[in-house]
Coordinates of C-alpha atoms in Angstrom, one line a residue:
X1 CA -26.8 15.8 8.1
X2 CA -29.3 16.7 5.2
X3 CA -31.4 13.9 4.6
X4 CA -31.3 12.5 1.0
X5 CA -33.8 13.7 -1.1
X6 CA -37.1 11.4 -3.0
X7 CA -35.3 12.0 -6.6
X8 CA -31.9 9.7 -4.9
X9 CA -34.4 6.8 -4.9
X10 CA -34.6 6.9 -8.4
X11 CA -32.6 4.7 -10.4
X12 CA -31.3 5.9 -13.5
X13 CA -30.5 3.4 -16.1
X14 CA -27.3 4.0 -17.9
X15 CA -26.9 4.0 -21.9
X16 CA -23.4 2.5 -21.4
X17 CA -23.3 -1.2 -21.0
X18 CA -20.2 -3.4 -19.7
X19 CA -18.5 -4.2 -23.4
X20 CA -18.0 -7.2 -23.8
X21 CA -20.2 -9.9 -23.2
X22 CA -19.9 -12.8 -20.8
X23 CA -21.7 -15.6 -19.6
X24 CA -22.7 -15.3 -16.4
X25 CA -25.5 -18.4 -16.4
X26 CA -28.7 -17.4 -14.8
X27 CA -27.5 -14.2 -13.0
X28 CA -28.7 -11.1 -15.0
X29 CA -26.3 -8.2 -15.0
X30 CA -27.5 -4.4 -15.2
X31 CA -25.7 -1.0 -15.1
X32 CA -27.5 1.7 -13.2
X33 CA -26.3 5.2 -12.3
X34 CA -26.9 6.1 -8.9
X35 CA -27.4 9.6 -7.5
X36 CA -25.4 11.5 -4.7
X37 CA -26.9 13.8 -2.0
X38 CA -24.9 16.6 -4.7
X39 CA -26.7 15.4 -7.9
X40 CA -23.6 13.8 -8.8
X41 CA -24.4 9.9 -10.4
X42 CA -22.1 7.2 -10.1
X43 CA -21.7 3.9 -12.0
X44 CA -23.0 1.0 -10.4
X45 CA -23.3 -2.4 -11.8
X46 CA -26.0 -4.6 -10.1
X47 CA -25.8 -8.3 -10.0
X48 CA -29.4 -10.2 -9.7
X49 CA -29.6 -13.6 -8.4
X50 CA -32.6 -16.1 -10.2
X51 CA -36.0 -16.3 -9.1
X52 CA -38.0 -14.2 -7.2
X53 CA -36.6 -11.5 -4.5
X54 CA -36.2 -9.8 -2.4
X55 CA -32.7 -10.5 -1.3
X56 CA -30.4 -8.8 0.5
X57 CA -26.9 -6.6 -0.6
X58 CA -23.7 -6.4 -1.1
X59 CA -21.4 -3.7 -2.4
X60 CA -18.4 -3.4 -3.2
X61 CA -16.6 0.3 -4.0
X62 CA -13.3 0.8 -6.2
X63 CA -11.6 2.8 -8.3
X64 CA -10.1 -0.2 -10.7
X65 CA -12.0 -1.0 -13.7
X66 CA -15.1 -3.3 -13.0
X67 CA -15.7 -4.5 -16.9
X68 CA -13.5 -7.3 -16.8
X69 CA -14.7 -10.8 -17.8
X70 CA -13.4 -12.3 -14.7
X71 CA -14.2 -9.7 -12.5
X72 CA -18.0 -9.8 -13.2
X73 CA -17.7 -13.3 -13.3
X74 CA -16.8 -13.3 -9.6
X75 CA -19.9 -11.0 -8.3
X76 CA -22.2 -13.2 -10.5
X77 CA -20.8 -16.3 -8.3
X78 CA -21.1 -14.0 -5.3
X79 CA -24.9 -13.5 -6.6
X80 CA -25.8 -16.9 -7.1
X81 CA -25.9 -17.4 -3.1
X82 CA -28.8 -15.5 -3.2
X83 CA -27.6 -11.8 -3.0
X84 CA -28.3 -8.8 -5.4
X85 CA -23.9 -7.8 -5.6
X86 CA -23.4 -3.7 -6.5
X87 CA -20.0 -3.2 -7.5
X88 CA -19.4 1.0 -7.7
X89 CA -15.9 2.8 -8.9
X90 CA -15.4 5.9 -6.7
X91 CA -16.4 9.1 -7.7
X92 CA -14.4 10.6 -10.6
X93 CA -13.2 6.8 -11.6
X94 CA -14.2 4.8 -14.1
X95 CA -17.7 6.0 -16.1
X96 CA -18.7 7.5 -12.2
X97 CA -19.4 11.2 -12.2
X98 CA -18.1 14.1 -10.8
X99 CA -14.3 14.6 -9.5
X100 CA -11.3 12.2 -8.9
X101 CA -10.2 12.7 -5.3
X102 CA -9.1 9.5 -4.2
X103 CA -10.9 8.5 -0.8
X104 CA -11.9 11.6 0.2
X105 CA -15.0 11.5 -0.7
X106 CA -16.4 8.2 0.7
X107 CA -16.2 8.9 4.3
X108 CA -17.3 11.4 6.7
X109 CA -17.1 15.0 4.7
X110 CA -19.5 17.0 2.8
X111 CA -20.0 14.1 0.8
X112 CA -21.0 10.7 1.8
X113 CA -21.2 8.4 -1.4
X114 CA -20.6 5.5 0.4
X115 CA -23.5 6.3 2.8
X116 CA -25.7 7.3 0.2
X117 CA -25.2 4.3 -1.7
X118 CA -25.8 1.7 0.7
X119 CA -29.3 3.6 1.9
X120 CA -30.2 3.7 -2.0
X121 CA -29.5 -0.2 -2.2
X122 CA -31.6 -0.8 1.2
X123 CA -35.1 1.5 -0.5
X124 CA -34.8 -0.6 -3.7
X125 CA -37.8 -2.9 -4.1
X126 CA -35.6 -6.1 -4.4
X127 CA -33.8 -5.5 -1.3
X128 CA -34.9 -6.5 1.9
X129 CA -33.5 -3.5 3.2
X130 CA -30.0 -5.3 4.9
X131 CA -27.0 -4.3 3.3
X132 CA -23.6 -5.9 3.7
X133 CA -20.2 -4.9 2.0
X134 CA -16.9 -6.4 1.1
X135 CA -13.9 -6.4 -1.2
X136 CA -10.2 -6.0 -0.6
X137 CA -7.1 -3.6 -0.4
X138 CA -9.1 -0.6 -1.9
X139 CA -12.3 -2.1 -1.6
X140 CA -10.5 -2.6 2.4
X141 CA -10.0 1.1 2.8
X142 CA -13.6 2.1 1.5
X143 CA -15.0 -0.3 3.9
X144 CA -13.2 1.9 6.8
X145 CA -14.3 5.2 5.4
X146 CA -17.9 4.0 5.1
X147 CA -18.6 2.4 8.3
X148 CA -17.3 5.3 10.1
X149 CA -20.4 7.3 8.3
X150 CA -22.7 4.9 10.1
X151 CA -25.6 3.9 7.4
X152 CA -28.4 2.9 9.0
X153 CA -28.9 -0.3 6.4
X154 CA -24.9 -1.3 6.7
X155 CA -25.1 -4.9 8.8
X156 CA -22.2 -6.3 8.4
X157 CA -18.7 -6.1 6.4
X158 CA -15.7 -8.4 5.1
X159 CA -12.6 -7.0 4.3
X160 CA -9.2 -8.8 2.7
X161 CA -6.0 -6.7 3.2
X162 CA -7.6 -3.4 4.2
X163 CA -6.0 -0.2 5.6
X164 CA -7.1 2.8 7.7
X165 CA -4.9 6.0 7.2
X166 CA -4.2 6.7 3.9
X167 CA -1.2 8.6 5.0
X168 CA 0.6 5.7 6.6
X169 CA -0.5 2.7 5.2
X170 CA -1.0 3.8 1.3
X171 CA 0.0 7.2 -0.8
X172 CA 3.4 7.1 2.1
X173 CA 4.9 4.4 3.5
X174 CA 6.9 4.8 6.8
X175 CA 6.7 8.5 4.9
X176 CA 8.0 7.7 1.8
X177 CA 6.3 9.7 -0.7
X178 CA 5.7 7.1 -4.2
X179 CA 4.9 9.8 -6.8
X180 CA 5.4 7.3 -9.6
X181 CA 3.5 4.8 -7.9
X182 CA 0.4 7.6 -8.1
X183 CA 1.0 9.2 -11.0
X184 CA -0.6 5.9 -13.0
X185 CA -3.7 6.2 -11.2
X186 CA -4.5 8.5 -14.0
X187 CA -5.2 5.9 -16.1
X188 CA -8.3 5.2 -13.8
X189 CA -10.1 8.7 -13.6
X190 CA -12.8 10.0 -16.3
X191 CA -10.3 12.9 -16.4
X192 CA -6.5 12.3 -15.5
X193 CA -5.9 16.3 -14.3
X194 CA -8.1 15.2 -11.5
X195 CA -5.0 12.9 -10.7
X196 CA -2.5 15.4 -11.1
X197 CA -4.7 18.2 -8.7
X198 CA -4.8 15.7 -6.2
X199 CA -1.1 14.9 -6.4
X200 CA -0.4 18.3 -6.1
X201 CA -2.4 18.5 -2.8
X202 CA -0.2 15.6 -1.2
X203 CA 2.9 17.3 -2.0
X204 CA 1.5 20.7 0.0
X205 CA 0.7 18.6 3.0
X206 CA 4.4 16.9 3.9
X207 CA 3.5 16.2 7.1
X208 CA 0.7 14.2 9.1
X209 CA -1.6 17.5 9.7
X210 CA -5.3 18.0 9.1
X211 CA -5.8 17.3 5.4
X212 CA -4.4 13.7 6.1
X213 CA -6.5 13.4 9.1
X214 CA -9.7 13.4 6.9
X215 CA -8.2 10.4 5.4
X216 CA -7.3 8.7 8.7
X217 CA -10.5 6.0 9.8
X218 CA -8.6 5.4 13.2
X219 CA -9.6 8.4 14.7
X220 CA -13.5 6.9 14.6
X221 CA -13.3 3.7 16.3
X222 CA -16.3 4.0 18.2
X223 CA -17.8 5.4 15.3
X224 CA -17.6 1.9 13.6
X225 CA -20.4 -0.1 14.9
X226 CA -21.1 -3.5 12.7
X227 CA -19.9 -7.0 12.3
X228 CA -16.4 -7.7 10.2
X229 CA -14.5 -10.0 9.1
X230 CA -10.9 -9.2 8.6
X231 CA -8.3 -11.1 6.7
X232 CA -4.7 -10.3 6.5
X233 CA -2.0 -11.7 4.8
X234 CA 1.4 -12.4 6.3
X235 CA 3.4 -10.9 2.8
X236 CA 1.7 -7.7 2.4
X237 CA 2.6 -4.4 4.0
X238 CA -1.1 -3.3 4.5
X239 CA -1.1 -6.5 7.0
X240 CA -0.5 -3.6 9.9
X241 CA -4.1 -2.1 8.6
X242 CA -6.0 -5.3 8.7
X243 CA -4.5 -5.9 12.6
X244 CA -5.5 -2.3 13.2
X245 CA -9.2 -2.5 11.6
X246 CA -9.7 -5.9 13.9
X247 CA -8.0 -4.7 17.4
X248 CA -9.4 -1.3 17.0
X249 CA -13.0 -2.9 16.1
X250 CA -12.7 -4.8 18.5
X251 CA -11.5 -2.9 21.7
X252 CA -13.2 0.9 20.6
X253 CA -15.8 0.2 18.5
X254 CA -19.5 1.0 18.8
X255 CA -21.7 -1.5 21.1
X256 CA -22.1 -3.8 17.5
X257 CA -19.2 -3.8 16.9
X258 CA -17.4 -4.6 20.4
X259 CA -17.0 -8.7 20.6
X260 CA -18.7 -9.1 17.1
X261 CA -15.0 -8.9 14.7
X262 CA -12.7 -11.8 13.7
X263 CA -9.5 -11.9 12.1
X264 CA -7.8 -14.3 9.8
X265 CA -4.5 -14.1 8.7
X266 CA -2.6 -16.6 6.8
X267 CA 0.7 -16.9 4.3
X268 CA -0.2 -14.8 1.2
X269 CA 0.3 -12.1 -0.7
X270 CA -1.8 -9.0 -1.1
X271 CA -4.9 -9.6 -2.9
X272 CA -8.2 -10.8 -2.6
X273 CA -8.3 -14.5 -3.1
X274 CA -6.9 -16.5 -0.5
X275 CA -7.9 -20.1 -2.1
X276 CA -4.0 -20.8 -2.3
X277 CA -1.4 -22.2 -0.7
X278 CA 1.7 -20.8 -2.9
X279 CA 3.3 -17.7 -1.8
X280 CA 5.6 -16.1 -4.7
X281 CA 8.9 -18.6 -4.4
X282 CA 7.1 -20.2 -1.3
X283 CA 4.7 -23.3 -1.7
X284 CA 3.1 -23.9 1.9
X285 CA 0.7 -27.1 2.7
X286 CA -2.6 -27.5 1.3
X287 CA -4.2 -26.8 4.7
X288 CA -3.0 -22.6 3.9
X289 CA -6.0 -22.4 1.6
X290 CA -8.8 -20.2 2.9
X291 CA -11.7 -20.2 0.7
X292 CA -12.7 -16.8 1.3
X293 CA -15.4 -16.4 -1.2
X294 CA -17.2 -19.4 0.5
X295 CA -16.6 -18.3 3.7
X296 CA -17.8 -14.7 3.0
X297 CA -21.3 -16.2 2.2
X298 CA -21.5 -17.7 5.3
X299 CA -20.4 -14.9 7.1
X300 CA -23.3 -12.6 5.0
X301 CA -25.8 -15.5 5.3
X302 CA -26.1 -15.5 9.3
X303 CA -26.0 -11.4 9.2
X304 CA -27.8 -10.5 6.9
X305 CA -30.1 -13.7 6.4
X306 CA -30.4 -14.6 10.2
X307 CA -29.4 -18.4 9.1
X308 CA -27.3 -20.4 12.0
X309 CA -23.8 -21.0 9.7
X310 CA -21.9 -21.7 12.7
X311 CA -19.6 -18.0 11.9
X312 CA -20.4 -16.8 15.3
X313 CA -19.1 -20.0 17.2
X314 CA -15.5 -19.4 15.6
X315 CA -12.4 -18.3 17.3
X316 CA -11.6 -14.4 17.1
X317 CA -8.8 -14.7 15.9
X318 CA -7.2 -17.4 13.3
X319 CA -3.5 -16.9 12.5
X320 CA -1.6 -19.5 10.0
X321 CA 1.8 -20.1 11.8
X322 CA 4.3 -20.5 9.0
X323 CA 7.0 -23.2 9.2
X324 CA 10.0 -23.8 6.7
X325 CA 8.7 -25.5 3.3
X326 CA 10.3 -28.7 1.4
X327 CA 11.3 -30.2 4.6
X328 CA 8.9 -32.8 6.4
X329 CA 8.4 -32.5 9.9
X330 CA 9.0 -28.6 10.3
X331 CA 7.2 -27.2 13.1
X332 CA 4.5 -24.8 12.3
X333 CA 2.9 -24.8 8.7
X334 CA -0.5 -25.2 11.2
X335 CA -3.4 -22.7 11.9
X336 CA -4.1 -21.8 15.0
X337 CA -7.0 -20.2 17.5
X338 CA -6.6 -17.4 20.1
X339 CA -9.7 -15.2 21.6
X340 CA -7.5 -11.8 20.8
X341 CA -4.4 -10.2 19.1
X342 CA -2.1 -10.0 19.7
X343 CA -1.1 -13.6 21.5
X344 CA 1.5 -13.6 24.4
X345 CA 4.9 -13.2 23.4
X346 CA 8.5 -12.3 25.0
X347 CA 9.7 -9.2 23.5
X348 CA 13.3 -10.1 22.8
X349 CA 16.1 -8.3 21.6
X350 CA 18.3 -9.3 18.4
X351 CA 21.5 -7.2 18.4
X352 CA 23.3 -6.3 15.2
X353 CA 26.8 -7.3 15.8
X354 CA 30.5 -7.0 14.4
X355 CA 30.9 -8.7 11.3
X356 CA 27.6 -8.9 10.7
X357 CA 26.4 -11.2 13.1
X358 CA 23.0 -11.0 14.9
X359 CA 23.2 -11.6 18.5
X360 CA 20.7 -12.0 21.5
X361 CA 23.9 -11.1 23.5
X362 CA 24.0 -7.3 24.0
X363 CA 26.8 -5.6 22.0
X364 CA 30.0 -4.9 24.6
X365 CA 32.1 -2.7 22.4
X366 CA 32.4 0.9 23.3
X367 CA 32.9 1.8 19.8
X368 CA 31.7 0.1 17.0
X369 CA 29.6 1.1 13.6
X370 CA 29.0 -0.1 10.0
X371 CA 28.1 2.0 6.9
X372 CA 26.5 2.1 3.6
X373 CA 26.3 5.0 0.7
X374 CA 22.6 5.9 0.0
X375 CA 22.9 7.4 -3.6
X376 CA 20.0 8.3 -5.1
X377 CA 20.9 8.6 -8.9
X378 CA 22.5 5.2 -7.8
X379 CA 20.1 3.7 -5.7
X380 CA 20.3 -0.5 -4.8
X381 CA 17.3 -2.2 -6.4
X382 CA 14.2 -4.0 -5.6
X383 CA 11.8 -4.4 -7.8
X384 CA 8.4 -2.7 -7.9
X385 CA 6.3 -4.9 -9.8
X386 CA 3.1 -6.2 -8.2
X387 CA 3.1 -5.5 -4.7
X388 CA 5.3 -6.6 -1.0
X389 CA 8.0 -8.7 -2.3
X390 CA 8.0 -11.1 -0.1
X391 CA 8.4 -14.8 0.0
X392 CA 10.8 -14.5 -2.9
X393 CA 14.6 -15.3 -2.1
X394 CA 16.5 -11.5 -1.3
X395 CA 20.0 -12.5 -2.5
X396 CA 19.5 -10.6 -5.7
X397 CA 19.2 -7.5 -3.1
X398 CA 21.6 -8.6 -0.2
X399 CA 24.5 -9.1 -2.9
X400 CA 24.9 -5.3 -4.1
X401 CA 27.4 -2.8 -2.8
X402 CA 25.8 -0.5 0.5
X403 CA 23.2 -2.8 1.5
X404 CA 24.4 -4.2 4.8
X405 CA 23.6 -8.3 6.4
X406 CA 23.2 -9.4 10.1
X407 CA 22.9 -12.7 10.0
X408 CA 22.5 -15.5 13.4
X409 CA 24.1 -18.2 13.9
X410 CA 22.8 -21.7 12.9
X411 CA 19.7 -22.8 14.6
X412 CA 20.2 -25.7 17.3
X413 CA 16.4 -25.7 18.0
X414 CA 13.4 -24.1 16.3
X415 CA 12.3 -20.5 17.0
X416 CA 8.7 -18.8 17.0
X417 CA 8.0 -15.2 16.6
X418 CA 4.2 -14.8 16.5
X419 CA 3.9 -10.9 16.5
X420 CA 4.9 -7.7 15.7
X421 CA 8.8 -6.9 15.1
X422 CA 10.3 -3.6 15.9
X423 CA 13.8 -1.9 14.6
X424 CA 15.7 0.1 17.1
X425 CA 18.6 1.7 14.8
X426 CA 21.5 4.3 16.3
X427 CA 22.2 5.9 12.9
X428 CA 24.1 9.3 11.8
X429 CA 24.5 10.4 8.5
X430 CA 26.4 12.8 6.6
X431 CA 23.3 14.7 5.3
X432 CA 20.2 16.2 6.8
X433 CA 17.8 13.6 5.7
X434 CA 17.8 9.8 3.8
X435 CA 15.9 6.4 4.2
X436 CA 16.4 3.7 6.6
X437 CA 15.1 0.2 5.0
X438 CA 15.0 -2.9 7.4
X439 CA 14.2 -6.7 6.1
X440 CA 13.8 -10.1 7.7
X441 CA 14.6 -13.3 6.4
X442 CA 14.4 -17.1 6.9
X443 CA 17.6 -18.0 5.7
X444 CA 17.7 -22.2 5.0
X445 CA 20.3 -24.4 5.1
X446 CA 21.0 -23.8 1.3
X447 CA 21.5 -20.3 1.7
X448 CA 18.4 -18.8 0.0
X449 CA 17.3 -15.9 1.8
X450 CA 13.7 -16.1 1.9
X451 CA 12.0 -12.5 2.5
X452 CA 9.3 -12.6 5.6
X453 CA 8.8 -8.4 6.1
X454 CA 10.6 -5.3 5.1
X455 CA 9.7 -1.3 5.8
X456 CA 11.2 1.4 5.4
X457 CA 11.7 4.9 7.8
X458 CA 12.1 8.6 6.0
X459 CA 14.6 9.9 8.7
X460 CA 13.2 13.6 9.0
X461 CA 9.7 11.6 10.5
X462 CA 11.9 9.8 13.0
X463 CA 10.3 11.8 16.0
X464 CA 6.6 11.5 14.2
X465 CA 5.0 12.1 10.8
X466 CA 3.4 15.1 12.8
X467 CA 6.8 17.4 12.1
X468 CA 9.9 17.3 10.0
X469 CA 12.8 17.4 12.3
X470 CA 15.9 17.3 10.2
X471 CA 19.3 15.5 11.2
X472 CA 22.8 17.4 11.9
X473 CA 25.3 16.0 9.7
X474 CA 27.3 13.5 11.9
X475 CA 25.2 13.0 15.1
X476 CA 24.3 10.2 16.5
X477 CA 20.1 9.9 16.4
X478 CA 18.2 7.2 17.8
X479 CA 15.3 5.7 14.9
X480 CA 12.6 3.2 15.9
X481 CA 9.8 1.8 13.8
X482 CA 7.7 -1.1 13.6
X483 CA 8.7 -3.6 10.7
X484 CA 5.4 -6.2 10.6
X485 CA 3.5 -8.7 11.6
X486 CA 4.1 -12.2 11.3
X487 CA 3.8 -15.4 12.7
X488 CA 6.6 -18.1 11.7
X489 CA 9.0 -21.1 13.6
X490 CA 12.8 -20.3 12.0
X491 CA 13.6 -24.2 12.0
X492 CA 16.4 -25.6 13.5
X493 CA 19.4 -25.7 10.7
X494 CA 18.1 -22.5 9.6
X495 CA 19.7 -18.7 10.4
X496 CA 18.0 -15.6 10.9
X497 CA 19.0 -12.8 8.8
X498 CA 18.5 -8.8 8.9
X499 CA 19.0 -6.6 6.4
X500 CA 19.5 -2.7 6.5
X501 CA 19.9 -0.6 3.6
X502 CA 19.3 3.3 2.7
X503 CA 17.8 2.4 -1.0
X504 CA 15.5 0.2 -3.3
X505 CA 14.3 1.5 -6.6
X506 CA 12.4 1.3 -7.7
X507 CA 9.8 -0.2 -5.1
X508 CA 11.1 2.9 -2.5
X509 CA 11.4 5.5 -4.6
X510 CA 14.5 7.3 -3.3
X511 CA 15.2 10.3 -1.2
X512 CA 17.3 13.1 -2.4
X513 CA 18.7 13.5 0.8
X514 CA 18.6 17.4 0.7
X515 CA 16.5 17.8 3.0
X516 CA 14.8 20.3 0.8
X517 CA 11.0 19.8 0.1
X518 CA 9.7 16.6 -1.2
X519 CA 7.9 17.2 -4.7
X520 CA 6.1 15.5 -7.2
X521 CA 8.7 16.0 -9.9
X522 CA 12.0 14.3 -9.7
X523 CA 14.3 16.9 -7.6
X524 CA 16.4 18.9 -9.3
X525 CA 19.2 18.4 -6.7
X526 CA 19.9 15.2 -4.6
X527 CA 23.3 14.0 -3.0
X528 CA 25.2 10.7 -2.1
X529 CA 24.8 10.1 2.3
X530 CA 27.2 8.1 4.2
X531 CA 24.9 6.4 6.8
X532 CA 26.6 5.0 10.1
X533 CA 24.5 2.0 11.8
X534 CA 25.8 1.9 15.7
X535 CA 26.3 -1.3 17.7
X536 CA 28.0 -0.7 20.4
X537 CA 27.3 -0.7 24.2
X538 CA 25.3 2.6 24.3
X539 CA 24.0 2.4 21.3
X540 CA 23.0 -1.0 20.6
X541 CA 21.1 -1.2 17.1
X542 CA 18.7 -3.9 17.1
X543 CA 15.4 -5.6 16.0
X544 CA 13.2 -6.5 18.9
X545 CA 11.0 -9.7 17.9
X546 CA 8.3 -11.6 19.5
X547 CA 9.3 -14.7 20.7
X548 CA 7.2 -17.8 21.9
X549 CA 8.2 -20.2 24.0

């Protein structure tokens, strides 16, 4: 590795100041460019705490804009506990330097900005030389990429909703492609055609091969080698990532890093602040709220500071167990402690049964199916604003034409499933490829339909995301994916409900079902699919979910 030379220890004030002024009491704000091993300088704006240093780090990288009022108003609260707070946009994003190529330049290539930056912060003369990093969902990812890169001054990290693989847990989902997700992320780059170039790139790679391998953090496990704190959230998607970061920490990491994570997860929706106990359409008690921001000081203060804050005393693992809301004396709606993840569990089967029942009988039928029509210039809808949409009733979704219901019967007693849930679907189809979407809801004595998970499979990936292996019209093919995490008591009086459908625009932007090449543009051709979802003796569909005694 080339060592970084004397002219990176420069720092190299910046003309450009954040625009608008806030007050940010007796925390002093300054914008600084830092240089790359390449020459390449990004924006970085440091956060100085009063009085007289020096203190230790903490950085956070993004892409999204970093000028907001409210956002620097959170790293000067972050500051104030004694902490000089960098907050950095990637390369190519925002006023940074140099070319917009998502992640790919934060981790373990040619260029190591992440690695650069946190020895740059260490050699300044108000930094004791310790280093810590946090930040959330992108800010998550970046943490991954840099702590595979090893910096000697990196101590410790927090990350809120974070991922690992950018192929699977963010530009495809259950490999989905979302070109209109990622075409907006222009709006973020110095130069938008960077965005387009890279798009173009995704499109060339359709499969899991070695271009998305260099974007894929859980090949270097034992790589990783510092403290983290994790925190997931029970409605978000990326909850699979922040499971993954923890257990593969945890179990494969470097010798600091064995023994030294923990992982929170609790009832919220993707973001970082956790200091709530509402839910979209779901209000929980106030014991959900997780100060995260207070806790995160903690956590930095005995890593970083050497101070006894009690952080290394707690359990491993925290997990909110949710219960049903607006009715006193549900079980659950209590946190719990365990010394790993995942906790014991029975792995029990939940068939999909004739007339849309869902059965822990096995199905005895020798014949029997279901279908829906996946049309993509007709597509059933879910809406894509913001992000997972979960804790929100799914009626609106359940109601429309080809989106099929497997509901249980009413509860007699409560039921726990603390764990991960996995689809096992026996589906043909009348064209060579299409979408398999699966959901799971708590559905409560007044028939709302509240959403707990949902995730989608591209068929041609059915046998991997290594190859695409395209169906024969007709034939029966076996598809099995995991749906989420959760951890929640279905109370007595309530049902259980599945739901599988082929389409929801525009959160799952739809297949054409050609089985032609996936491009950036919208396909020229598409076709209507007839999809057949088996339950019958040999082929019994089903969701297999973790239940608790």
């Amino acid at each position: 590795m080339r060592r970084l030379a004397l002219a990176l220890l420069l720092v190299l004030p910046s003309a450009a100041r954040a625009q608008q002024p806030v007050d940010l009491g007796t925390v002093a704000e300054k914008h600084v460019w830092v240089p790359m091993r390449d020459g390449t300088k990004l924006s970085v704006y440091l956060y100085f705490p009063p009085g007289k240093g020096p203190w230790p780090a903490l950085l956070e990288q993004r892409y999204a804009d970093l000028t907001a009022p409210a956002t620097r108003k959170s790293f000067a609260k972050l500051a104030e506990g004694g902490y000089v707070v960098a907050a950095q946009n990637f390369r190519g994003a925002g006023k940074s330097e140099g070319q917009w190529v998502g992640y790919r330049a934060l981790g373990w290539g040619e260029q190591k900005d992440g690695y650069d930056t946190v020895e740059w912060l260490a050699k300044q003369e108000w930094c004791t030389g310790k280093v810590g990093t946090f930040g959330s969902s992108q800010a998550g990812f970046a943490q991954n990429f840099l702590a595979v890169t090893r910096p000697p001054s990196l101590k410790a990290q927090y990350m809120i909703d974070t991922g690992l693989s950018l192929f699977h847990e963010g530009y495809r989902i259950g490999g989905t492609t979302r070109p209109e997700r990622f075409r907006q992320m222009g709006a973020v780059c110095r130069d938008p055609a960077d965005n387009l170039k890279l798009l173009k790139e995704w499109f060339a790679h359709p499969t899991y091969d070695a271009y998305w391998a260099e974007e894929d953090c859980t090949r270097f496990f034992d790589r990783m080698d510092v403290p983290c704190f994790t925190v997931g959230s029970w409605y978000d998607f990326m909850c699979v990532g922040s499971v993954d970061s923890y257990t593969g920490r945890q179990h494969r990491g470097g010798p600091n890093s064995r023994g030294n994570q923990q992982l929170l997860i609790g009832p919220w929706l993707h973001g970082r602040f956790k200091n709530t106990n509402k839910a979209a359409e779901m209000e929980y008690p106030e014991n959900a709220k997780f100060d995260t921001e207070a806790h995160m000081l903690r956590w930095f203060d005995h890593h970083l500071k050497g101070r006894d804050t009690g952080v290394q005393r707690d359990a491993a693992v925290r997990y909110y167990v949710m219960g049903a809301v607006g009715e006193k004396g549900a079980p659950g709606n209590e946190w719990r402690a365990a010394p790993d993840w995942p906790v014991k569990a029975a792995n029990t089967p939940y068939h999909l049964a004739a007339g849309g029942g869902l059965a822990l009988t096995a199905p005895t039928a020798d014949t029997a199916s279901v279908s829906f029509v996946a049309d993509p210039v007709n597509p059933t809808t879910i809406p894509a604003k913001g992000g997972f949409p979960g804790a929100k009733d799914a009626r609106d979704f359940e109601k429309q034409p080809n989106v099929l219901t497997f509901t249980s019967d009413v509860l007699t007693a409560p039921v726990e499933w603390t764990g991960k849930v996995r689809a096992e679907l026996w589906v043909s189809s009348s064209a060579k490829d299409g979408d398999v979407i699966v959901r799971v809801s708590d559905v409560y004595p007044d028939g709302r339909s509240m959403l707990v998970m949902d995730y989608v499979r591209r068929l041609r990936y059915r046998d991997g995301y290594e190859k695409e292996v395209f169906m024969e019209p007709g034939r029966v093919y076996p598809v099995r994916f995991d749906v989420g995490w959760t951890s929640l008591v279905f109370n007595a009086g309530h049902r259980i409900r599945v739901t599988v459908a082929g389409t929801g625009a525009p959160f799952y932007e739809p297949n054409p079902n050609t089985g032609e090449p996936l491009t950036l543009d919208p396909p020229a051709r598409t076709m209507a699919a007839t999809v057949h979802v088996y339950h019958d003796r040999t082929r019994p569909s089903r969701v297999v979910a973790p239940v608790r005694e």
